[in-house]
Coordinates of C-alpha atoms in Angstrom, one line a residue:
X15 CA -3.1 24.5 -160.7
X16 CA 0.2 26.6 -161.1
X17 CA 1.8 24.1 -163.1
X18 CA -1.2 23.7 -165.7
X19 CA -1.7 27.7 -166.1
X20 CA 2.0 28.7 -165.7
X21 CA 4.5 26.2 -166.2
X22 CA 3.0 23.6 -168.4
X23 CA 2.3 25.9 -171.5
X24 CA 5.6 27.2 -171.8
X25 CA 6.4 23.4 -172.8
X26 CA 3.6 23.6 -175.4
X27 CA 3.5 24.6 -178.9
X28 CA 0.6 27.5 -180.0
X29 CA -1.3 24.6 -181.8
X30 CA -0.8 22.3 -178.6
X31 CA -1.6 25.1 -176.0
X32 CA -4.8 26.0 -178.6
X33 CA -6.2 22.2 -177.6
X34 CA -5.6 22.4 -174.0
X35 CA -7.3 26.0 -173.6
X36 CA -10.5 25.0 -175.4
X37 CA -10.8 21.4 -173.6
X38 CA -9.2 21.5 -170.9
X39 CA -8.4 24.8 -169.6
X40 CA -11.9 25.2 -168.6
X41 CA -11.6 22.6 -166.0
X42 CA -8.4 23.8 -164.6
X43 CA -9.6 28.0 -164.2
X44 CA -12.5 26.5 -162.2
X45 CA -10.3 24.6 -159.8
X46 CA -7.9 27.1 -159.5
X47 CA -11.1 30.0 -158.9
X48 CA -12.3 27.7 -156.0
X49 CA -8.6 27.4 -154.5
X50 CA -8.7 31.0 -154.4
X51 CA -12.3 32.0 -153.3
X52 CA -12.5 29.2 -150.6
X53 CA -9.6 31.2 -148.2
X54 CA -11.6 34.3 -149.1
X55 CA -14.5 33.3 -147.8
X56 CA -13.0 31.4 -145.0
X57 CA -10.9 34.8 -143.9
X58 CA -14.9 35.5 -142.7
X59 CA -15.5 33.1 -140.5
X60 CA -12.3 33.6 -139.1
X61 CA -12.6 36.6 -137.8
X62 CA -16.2 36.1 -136.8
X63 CA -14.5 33.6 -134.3
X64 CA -12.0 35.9 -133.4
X65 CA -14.5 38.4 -132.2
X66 CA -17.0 35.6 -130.6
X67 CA -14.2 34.1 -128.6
X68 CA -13.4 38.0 -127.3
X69 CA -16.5 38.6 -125.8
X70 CA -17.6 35.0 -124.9
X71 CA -13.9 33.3 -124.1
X72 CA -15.5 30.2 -123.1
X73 CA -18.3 30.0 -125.4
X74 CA -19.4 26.5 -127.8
X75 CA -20.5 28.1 -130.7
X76 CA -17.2 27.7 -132.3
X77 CA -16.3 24.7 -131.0
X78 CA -14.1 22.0 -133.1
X79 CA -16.8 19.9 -134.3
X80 CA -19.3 23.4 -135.5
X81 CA -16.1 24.7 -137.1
X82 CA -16.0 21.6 -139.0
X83 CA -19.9 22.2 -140.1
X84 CA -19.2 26.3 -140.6
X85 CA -16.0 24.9 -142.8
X86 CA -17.9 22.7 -144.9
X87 CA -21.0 24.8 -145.2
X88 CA -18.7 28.0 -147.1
X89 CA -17.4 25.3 -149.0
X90 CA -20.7 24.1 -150.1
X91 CA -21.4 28.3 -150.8
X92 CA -17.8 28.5 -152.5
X93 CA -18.6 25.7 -154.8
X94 CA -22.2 27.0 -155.7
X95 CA -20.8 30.4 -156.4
X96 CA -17.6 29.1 -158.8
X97 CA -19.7 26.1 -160.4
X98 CA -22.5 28.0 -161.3
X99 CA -21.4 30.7 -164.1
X100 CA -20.1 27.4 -165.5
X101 CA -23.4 25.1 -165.9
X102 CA -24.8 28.1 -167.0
X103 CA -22.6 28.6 -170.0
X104 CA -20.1 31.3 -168.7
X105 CA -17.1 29.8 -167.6
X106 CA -13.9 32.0 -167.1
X107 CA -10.9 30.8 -168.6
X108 CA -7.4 31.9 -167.8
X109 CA -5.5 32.9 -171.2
X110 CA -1.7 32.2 -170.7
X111 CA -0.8 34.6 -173.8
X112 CA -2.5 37.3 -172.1
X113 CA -2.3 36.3 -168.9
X114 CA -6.1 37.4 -168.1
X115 CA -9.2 35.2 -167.0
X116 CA -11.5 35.6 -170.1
X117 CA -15.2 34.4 -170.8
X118 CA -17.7 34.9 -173.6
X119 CA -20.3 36.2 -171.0
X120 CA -20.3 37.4 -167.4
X121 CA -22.4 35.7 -165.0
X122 CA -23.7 37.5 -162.2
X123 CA -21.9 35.9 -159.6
X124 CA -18.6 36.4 -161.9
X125 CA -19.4 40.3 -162.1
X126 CA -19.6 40.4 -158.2
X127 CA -16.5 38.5 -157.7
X128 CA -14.9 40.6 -160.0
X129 CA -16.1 44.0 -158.9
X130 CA -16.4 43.5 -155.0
X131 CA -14.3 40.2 -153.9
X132 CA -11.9 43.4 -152.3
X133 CA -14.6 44.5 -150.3
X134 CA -13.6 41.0 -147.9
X135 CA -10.0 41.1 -147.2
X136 CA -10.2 45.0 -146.4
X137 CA -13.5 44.7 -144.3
X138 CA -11.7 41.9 -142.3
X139 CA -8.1 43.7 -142.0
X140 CA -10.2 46.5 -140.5
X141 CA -11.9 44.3 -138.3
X142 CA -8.6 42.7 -137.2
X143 CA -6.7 46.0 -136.3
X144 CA -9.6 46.9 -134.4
X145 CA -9.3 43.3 -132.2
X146 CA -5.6 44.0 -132.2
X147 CA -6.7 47.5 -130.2
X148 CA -8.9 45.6 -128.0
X149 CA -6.9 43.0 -126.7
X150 CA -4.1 45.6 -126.2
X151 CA -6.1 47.4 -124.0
X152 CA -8.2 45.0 -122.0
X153 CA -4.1 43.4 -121.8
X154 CA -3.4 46.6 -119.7
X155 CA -6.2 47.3 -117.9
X156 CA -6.4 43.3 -116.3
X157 CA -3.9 41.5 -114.3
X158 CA -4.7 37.3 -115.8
X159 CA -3.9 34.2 -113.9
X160 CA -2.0 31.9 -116.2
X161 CA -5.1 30.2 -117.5
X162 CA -6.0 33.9 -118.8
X163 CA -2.7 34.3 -120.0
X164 CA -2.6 30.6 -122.2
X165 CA -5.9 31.5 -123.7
X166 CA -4.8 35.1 -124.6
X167 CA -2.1 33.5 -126.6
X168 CA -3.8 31.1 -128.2
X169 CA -6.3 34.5 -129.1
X170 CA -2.9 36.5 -129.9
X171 CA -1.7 33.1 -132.6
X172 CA -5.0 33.1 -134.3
X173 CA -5.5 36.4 -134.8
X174 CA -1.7 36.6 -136.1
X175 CA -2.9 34.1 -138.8
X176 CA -6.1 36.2 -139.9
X177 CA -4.0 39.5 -140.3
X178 CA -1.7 37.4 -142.0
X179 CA -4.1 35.4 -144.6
X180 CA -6.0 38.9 -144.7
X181 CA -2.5 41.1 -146.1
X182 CA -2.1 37.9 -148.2
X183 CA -5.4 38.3 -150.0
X184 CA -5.1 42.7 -149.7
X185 CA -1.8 42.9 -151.7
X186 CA -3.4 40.8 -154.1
X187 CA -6.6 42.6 -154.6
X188 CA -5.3 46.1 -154.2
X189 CA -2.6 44.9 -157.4
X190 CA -5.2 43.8 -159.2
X191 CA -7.0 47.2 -158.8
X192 CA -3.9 48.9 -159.9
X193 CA -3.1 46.8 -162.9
X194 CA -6.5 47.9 -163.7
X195 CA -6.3 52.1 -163.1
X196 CA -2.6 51.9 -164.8
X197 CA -4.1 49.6 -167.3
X198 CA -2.0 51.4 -170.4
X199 CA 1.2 51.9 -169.0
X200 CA 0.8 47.9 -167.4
X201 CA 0.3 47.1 -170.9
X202 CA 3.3 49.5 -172.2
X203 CA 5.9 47.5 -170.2
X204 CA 7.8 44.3 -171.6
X205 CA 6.1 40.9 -171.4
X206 CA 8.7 39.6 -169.5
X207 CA 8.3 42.9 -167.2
X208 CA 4.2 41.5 -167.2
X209 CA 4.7 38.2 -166.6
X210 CA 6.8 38.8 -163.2
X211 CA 4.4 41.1 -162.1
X212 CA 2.0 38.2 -162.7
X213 CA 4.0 35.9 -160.9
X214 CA 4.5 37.7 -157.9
X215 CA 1.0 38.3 -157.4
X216 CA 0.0 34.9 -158.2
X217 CA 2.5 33.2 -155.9
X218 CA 1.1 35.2 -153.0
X219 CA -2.2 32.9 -153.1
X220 CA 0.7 30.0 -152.7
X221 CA 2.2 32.0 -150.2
X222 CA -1.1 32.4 -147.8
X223 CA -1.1 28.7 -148.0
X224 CA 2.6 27.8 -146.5
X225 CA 2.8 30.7 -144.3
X226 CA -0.5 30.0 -142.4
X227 CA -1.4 26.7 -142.4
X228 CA 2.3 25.3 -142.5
X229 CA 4.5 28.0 -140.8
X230 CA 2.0 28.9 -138.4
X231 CA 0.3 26.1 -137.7
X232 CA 2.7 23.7 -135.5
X233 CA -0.1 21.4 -135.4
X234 CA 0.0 21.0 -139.2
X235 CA 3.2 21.4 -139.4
X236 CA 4.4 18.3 -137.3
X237 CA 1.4 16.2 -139.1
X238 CA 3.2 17.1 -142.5
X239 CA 6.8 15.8 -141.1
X240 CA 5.5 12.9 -139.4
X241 CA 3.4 12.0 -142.9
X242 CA 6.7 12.8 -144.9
X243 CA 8.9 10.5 -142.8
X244 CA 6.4 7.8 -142.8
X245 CA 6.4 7.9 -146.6
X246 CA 10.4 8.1 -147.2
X247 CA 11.3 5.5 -144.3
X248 CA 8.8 3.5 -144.0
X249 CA 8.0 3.5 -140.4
X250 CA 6.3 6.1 -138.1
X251 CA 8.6 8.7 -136.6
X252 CA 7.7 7.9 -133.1
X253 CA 7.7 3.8 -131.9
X254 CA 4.2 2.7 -129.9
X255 CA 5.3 1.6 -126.8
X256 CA 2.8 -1.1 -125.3
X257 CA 2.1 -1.8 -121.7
X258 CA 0.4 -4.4 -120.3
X259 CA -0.4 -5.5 -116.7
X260 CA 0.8 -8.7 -115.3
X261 CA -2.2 -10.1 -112.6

């Protein structure tokens, strides 16, 4: 989505770039809006299950398979809410010229995305630093057997990765809000001084991505290697060894 808003039009002419905003440009602002709103919404969940597994550390409602269902069901929501000012003749459009998201009318769900998406990231980041608190002081007040210990790491990684996605998605917002209270002197500077403002804000959405799910995720991480060598070699990184019994 980067390369079709960002990259790709600096290649075009004004004519050329004209085409691809009124055909396709549509298409690509509504991929890149669900890209973006998905982790939003998702930063919810996540630290629902961060408080659920606090109080109730061996509890089921957030087991693997129900995460997968939870997961799927706010992308089923996500979809509805981005798809939906489209079919009804509002899409938003991102303008490279003026590096803005533009449409002829504002759908209700656009104005409330627009006007209170920053409500999420700072409601969870609050709810976060108050876990962080918690878990500090129940850490002091307890002595754990290692089992205790294991799962309060495991509690300690994941909510590392919701403060983490949550200062990813504040910076952005709390930018945005500033662009918008400075919006003369934002508009005073250079467009080369605009466009790397842009750029840095827009790379941290990229940024929530590889830090969290790649970086802090070994899991994923060691999937993506194994999947890379596979592809450039040919052959899986680790040989199947099999064993048979001789009667």
């Amino acid at each position: 989505m980067e390369l079709c808003n960002d990259v790709m039009p600096v290649f075009l002419t004004k004519n050329s770039y004209d085409y691809f905003y009124k055909n396709i440009g549509v298409y690509v602002t509504l991929v890149d809006n669900l890209v973006y709103s998905y982790p939003l919404f998702l930063t919810i969940l996540m630290v629902c299950e961060r408080i659920y597994v606090l109080i109730f550390p061996f509890g089921r409602v957030f087991a693997n398979k129900k995460l997968w269902w939870y997961c799927c069901g706010i992308a089923t929501w996500t979809a509805i809410f981005v798809i939906t000012p489209f079919y009804k003749g509002c899409p938003v459009i991102f303008d490279y010229y003026s590096l803005t998201y533009v449409t002829e009318c504002e759908h209700f769900f656009t104005y409330l995305f627009n006007n209170f998406n920053w409500v999420i990231p700072i409601s969870c980041m609050l709810l976060n630093i108050v876990i962080i608190f918690y878990v500090s002081y129940i850490r002091r007040k307890s002595q754990m057997n290692s089992d205790q210990l294991k799962r309060r790491k495991e509690e300690k990684v994941m909510i590392s990765q919701s403060v983490a996605t949550t200062t990813f998605l504040i910076t952005y917002e709390i930018t945005e809000i500033l662009n918008s209270i400075f919006k003369t002197e934002y508009l005073a500077l250079s467009e080369s001084t605009q466009r790397a403002i842009y750029y840095t804000r827009d790379s941290l959405v990229g940024l929530t991505c590889f830090f969290i799910y790649f970086v802090g995720t070994p899991a994923i991480r060691k999937i993506i290697f194994d999947r890379a060598f596979f592809v450039t070699t040919g052959r899986n990184k680790f040989k199947t060894v099999s064993v048979s019994a001789m009667i």
